[in-house]
Short mmCIF file of C-alpha atoms in Angstrom, two decimals:
data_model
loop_
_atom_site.label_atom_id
_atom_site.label_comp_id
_atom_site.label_asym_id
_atom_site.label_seq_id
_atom_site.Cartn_x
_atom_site.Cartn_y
_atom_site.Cartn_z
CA UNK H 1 0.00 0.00 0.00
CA UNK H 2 1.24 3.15 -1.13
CA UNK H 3 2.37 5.46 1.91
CA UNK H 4 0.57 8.80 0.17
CA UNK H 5 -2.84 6.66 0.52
CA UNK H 6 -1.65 6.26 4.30
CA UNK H 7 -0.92 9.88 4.93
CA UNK H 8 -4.27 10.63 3.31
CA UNK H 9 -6.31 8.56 5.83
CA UNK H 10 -4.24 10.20 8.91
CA UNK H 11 -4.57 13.54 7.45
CA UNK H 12 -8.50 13.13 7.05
CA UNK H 13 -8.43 12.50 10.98
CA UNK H 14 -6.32 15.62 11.90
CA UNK H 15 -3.30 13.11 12.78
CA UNK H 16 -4.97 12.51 16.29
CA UNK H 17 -3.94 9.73 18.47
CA UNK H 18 -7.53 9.01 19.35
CA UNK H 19 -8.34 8.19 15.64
CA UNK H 20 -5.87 5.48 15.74
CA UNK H 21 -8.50 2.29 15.48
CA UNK H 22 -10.56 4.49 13.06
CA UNK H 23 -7.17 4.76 10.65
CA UNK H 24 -6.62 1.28 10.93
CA UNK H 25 -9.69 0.02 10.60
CA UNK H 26 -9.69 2.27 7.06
CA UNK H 27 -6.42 0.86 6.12
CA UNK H 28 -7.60 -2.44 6.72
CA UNK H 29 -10.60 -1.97 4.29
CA UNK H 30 -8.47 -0.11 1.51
CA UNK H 31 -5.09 -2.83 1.73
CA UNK H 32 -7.16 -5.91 3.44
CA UNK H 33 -4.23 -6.35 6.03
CA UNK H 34 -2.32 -4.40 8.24
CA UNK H 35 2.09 -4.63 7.09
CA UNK H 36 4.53 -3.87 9.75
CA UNK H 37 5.57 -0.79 7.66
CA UNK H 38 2.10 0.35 7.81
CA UNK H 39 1.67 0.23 11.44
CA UNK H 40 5.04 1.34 12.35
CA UNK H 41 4.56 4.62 10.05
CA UNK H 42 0.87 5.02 11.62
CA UNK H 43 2.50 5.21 14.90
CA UNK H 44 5.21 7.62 14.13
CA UNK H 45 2.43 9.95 12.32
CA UNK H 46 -0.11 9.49 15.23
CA UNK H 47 2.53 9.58 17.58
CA UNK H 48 1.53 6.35 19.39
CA UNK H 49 3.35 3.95 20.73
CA UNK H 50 4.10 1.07 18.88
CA UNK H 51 3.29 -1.21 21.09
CA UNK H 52 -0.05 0.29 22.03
CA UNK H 53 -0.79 -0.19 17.76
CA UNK H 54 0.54 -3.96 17.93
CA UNK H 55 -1.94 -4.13 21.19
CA UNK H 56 -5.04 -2.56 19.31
CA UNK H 57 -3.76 -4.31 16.10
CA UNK H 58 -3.79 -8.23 17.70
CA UNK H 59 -6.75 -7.23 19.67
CA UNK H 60 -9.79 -6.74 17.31
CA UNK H 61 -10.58 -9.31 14.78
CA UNK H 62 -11.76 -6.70 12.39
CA UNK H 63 -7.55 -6.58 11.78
CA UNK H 64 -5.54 -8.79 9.74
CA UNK H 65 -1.45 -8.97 10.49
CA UNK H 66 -1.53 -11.32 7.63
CA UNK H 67 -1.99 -10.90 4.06
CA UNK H 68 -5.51 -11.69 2.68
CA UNK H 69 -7.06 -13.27 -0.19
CA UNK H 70 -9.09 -11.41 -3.00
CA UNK H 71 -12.35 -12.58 -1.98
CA UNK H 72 -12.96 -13.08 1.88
CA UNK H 73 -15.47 -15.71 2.78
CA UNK H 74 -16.94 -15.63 6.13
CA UNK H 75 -19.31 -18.43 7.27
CA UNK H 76 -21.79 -18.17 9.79
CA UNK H 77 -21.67 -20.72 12.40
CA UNK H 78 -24.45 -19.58 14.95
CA UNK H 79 -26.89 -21.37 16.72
CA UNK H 80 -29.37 -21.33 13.90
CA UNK H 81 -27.11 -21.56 10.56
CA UNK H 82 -25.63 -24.54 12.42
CA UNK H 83 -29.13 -25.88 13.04
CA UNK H 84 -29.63 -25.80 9.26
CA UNK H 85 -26.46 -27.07 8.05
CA UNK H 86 -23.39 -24.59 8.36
CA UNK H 87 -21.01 -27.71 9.06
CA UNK H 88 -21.35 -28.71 5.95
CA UNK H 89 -21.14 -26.00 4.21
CA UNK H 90 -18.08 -25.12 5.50
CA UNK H 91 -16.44 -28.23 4.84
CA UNK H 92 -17.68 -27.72 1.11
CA UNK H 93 -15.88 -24.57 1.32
CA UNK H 94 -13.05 -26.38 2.70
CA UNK H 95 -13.05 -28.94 0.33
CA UNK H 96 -13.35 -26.49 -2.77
CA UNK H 97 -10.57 -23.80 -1.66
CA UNK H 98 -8.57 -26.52 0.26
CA UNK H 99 -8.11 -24.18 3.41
CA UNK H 100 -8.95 -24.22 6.58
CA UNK H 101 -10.83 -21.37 8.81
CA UNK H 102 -8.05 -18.25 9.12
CA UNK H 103 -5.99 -19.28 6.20
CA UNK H 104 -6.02 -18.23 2.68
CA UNK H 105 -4.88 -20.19 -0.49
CA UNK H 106 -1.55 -19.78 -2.22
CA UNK H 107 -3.05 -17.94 -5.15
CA UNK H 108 -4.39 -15.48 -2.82
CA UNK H 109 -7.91 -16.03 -3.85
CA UNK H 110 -9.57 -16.54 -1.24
CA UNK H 111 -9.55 -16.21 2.96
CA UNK H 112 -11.57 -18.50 4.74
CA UNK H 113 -13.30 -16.91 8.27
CA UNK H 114 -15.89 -18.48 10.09
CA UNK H 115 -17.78 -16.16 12.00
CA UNK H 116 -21.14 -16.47 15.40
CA UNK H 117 -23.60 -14.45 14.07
CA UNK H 118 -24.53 -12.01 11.03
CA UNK H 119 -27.20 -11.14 12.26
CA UNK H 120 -29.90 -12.70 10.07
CA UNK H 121 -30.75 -16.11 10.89
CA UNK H 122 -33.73 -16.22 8.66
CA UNK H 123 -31.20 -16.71 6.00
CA UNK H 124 -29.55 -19.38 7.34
CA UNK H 125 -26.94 -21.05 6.42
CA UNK H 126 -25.08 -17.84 5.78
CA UNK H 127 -22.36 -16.94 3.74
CA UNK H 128 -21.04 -13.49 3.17
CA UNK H 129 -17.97 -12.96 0.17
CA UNK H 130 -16.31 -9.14 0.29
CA UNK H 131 -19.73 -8.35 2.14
CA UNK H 132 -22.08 -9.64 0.17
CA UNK H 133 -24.31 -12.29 1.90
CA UNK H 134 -25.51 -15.73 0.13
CA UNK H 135 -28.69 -16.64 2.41
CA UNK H 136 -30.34 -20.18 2.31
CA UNK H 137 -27.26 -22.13 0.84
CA UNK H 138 -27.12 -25.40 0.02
CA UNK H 139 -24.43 -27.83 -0.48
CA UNK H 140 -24.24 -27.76 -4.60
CA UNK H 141 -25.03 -23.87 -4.91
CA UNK H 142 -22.29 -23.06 -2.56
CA UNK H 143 -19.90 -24.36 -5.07
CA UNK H 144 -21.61 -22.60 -7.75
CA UNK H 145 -21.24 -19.34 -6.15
CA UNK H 146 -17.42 -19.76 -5.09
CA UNK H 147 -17.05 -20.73 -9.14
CA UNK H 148 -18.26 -17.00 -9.73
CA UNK H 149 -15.18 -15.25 -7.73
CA UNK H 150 -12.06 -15.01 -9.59
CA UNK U 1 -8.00 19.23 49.17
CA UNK U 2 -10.75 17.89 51.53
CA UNK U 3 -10.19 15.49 54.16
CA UNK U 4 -12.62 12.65 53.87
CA UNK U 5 -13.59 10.46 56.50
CA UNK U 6 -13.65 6.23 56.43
CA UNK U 7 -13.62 3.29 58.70
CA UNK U 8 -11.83 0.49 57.86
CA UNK U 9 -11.60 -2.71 59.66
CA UNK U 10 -13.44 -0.83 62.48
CA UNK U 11 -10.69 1.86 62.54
CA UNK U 12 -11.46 5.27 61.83
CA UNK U 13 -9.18 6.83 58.97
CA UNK U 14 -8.83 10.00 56.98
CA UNK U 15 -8.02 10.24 53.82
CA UNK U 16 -7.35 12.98 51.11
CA UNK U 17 -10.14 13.26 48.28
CA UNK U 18 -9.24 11.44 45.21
CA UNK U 19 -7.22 8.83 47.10
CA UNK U 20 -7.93 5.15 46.69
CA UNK U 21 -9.16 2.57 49.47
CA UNK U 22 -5.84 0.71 49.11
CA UNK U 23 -3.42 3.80 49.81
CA UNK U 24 -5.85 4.52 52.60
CA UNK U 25 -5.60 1.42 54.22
CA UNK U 26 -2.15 1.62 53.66
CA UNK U 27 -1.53 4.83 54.86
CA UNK U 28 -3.21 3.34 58.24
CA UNK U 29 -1.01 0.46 58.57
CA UNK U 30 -2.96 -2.34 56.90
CA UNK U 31 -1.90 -5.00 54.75
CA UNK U 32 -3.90 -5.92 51.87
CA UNK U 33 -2.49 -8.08 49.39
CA UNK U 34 -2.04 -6.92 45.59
CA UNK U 35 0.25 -8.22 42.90
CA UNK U 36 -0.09 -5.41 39.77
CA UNK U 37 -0.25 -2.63 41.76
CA UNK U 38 3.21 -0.12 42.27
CA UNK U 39 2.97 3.48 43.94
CA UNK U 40 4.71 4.72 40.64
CA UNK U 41 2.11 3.67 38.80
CA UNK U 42 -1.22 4.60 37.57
CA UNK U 43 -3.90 1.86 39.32
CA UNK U 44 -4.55 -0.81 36.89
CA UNK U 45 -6.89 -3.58 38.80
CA UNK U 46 -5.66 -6.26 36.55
CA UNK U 47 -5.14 -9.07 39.48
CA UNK U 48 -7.96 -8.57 41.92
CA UNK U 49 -6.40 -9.72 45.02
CA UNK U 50 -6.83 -6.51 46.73
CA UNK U 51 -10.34 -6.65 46.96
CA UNK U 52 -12.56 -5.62 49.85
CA UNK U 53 -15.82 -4.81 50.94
CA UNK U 54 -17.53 -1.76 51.29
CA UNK U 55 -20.41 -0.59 52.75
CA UNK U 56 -21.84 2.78 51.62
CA UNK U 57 -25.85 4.12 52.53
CA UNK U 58 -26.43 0.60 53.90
CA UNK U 59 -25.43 -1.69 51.33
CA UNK U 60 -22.72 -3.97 51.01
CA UNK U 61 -20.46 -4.72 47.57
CA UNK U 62 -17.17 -5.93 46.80
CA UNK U 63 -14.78 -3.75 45.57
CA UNK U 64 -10.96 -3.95 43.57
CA UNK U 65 -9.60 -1.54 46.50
CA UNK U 66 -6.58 -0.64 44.51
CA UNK U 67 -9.25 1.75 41.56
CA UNK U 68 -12.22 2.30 44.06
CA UNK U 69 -11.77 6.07 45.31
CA UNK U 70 -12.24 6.73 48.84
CA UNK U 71 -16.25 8.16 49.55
CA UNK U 72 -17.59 10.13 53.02
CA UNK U 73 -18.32 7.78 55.64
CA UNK U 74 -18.08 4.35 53.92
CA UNK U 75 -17.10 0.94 55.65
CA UNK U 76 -14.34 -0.91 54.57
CA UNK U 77 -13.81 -4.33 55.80
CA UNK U 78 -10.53 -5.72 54.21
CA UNK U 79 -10.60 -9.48 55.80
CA UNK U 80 -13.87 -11.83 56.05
CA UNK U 81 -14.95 -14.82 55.18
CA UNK U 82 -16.14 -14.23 51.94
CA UNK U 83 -12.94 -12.28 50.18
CA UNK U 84 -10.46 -15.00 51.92
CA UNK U 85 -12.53 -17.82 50.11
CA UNK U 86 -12.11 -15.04 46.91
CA UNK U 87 -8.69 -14.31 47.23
CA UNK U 88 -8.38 -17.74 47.22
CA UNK U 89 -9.76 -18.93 44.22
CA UNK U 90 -8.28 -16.13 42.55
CA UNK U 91 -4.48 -17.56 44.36
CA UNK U 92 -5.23 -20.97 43.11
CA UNK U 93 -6.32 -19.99 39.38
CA UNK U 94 -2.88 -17.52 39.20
CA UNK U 95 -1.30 -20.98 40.00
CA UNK U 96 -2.62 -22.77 37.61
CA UNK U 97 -0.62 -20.69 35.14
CA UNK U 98 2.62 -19.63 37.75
CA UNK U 99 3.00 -22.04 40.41
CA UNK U 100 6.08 -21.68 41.71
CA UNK U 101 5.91 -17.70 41.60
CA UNK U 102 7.35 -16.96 45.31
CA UNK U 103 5.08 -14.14 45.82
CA UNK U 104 2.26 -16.48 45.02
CA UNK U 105 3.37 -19.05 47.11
CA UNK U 106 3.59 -16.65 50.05
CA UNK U 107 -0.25 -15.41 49.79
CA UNK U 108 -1.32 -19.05 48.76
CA UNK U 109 0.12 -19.87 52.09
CA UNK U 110 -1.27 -17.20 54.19
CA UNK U 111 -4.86 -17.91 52.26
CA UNK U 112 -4.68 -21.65 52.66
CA UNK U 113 -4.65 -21.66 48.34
CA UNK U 114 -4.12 -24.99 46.75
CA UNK U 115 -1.77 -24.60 43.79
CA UNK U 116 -3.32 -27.91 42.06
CA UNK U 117 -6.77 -27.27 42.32
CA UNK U 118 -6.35 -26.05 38.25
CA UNK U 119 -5.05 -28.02 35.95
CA UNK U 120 -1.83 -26.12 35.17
CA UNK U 121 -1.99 -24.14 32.24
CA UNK U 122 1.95 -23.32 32.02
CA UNK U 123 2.00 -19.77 30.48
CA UNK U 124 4.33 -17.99 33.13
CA UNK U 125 2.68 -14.92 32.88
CA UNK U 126 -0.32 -13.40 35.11
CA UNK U 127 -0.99 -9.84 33.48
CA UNK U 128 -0.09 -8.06 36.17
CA UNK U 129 0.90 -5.71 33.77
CA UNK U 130 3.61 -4.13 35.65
CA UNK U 131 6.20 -4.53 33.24
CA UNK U 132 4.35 -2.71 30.36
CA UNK U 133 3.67 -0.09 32.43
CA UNK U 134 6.66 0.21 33.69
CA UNK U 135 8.31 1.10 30.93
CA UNK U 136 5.60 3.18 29.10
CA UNK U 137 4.49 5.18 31.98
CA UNK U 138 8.03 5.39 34.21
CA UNK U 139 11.26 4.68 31.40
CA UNK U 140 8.48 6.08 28.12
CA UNK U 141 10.07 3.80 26.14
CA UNK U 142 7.44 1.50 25.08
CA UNK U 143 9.76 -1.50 24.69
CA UNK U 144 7.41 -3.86 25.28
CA UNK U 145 3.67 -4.43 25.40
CA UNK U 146 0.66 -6.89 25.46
CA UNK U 147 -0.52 -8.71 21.94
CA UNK U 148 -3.29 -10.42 21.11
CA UNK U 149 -6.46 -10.86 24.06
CA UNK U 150 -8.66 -12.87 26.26
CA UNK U 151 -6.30 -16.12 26.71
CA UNK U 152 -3.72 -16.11 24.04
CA UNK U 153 -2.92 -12.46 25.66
CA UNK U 154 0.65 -12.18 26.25
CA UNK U 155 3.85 -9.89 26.78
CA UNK U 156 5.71 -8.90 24.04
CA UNK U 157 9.01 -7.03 23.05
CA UNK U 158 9.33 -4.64 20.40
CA UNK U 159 12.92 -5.82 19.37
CA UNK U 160 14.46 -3.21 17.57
CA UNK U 161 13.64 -0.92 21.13
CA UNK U 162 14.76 -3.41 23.22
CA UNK U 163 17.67 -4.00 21.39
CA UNK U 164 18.63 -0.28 21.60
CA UNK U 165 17.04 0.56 25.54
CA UNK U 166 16.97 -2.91 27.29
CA UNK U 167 20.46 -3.89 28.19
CA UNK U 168 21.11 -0.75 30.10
CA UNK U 169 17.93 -0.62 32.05
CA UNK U 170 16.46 -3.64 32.96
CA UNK U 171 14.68 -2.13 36.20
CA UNK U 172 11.30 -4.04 35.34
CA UNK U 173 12.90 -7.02 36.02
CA UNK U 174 12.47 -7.65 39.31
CA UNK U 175 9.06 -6.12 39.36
CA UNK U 176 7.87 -9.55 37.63
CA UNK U 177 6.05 -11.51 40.41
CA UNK U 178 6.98 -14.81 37.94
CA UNK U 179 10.17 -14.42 36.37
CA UNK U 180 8.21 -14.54 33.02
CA UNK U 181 9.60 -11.39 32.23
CA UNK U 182 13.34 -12.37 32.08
CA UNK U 183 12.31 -15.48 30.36
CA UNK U 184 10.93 -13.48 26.97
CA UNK U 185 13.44 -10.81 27.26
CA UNK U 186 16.15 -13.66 26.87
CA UNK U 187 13.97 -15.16 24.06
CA UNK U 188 13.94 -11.64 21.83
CA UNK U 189 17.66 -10.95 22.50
CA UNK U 190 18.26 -14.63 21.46
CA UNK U 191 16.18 -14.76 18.67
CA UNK U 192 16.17 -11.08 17.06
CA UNK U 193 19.10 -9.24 18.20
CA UNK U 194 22.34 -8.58 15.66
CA UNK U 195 25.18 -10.71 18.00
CA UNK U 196 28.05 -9.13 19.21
CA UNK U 197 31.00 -10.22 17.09
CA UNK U 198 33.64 -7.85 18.90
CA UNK U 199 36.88 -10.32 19.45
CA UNK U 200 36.33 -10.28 22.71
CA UNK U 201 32.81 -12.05 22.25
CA UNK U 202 33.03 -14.41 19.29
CA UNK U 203 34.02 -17.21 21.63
CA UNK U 204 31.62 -16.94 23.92
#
């Protein structure tokens, strides 16, 4: 990521150290992962301590210290998709990117999440690719729709 | 500043306004126990042992004495029944993850704490939190710091700080109620620092 994109983002938040999870979480949805570079210069420009980024950093999940695939798939694996299947989905999804929950293929195509709850269990099973959500899957059209990411 | 009034363990105390229950106490000459808490530092509550209970308009709650400011008139009773058998469990579970921490050991004695009631969960570390703050809030030099949360939570140096800062301070050290401390500050020098190849060294 280029550092002038970076500067941008601090700049829109007046450089303030209190805007530091509302940078990162920016950077995270422009570069899809947070590089060492990127939180080391975020810290010098914010003028936060590095360590206090690394803690914010490793503590949300919304943050990613490694790179991600193109196309992020996160399953849903509350109490009601799992009633109506999400095991199985998932292990289609398994079985078609051949990665496991919190890795991501060496092609980079896609990142595999599972997630509690997206908040609408009438769908269910759930899946949601670069935030768009797949409601009611089955077994055969989950394939289908992973075929339609490059 | 005002002068506010307290009993504690039956004694009556004053203390100034803004004041916790723990320097109170202290200030009076009692002993309550507390593992993450240092007079140069800013009150953290991270290990709970220091908690009492305090009566205030007729009810009764337990408190973390070392963050709970100091109110007009309140009761503070820093040894029953009920925050022994707490201080306890909370002995025993530290334990489980440092048992042979000497400080431990002392209060598990005095509290009658069983160090295998918990299946041990080895990690060394209890979050005291003394080190971090240590060195952001007394050196500011933000070697090292916690990563990650909830149970994979965990100390961390930054090495290309410690590398620089560590060698000629190391005054955290014996803050570390485990030893914990030394251990990952030996792992980071080990593992990320450039070696000293000076004659003198290489043969080391």
């Amino acid at each position: 990521m280029e550092i002038e994109k970076i500067d941008q983002i601090i700049d829109k938040h007046q450089s303030d150290a209190s805007s530091l999870i509302q940078v990162l979480l920016e950077i995270q949805s422009e570069n899809h992962w947070l590089p060492k570079e990127v939180l080391e210069h975020v810290s010098d420009r914010l003028q936060v301590p590095i360590t206090r980024t690394m803690h914010i950093a490793s503590f949300y999940k919304a943050f990613s210290l490694v790179p991600k695939g193109r196309n992020e798939v996160h399953i849903c694996m509350g109490t009601a998709c799992h009633v109506r299947g999400a095991k199985r989905i998932l292990e289609t999804v398994e079985d078609f990117t051949g990665i496991k929950p919190g890795e991501t293929d060496v092609d980079m195509k896609f990142s595999l999440e599972t997630v509690n709850c997206l908040g609408c269990c009438a769908l269910g099973p759930v899946v949601e690719i670069n935030g768009k959500t797949h409601g009611k899957l089955t077994v055969s059209e989950t394939s289908e729709v992973l075929k339609s990411y490059e | 500043m005002s002068e506010i009034q307290l009993e504690i363990d039956g004694k009556q105390v004053k203390a100034k306004e803004g004041d916790t229950v723990l320097t109170a106490a202290e200030k009076a000459g009692m002993k309550i126990p507390k593992l993450c808490h240092n007079e140069k530092l800013i009150p953290y509550g991270g290990c709970r042992l220091c908690i009492v209970e305090v009566e205030s308009r007729g009810a009764s709650k337990l408190v973390v004495s070392c963050v709970y400011p100091v109110e007009e008139n309140i009761v503070v009773k820093t040894r029953s029944e009920k925050i022994n058998r707490i201080r306890k469990t909370i002995l025993e579970l530290l334990l489980a993850h440092a048992p042979a921490s000497p400080s431990l050991q002392d209060l598990a004695h005095e509290y009658g704490a069983d160090k295998n009631r918990f299946e041990k969960e080895a990690s060394f570390c209890v979050h005291c939190g003394l080190c971090v703050r240590y060195c952001a809030e007394v050196k500011q030099l933000n070697a090292l710091g916690f990563i990650n949360r909830g149970v994979n939570k965990e100390i961390c140096f930054i090495p290309h700080i410690a590398e620089k800062e560590c060698s000629s301070c190391m005054e955290c050290f014996p803050l570390c109620p485990t030893s914990y401390l030394q251990a990952a500050y030996v792992l980071v020098k080990g593992l990320t620092f450039t070696p000293d190849l000076t004659p003198l060294n290489i043969n080391k």
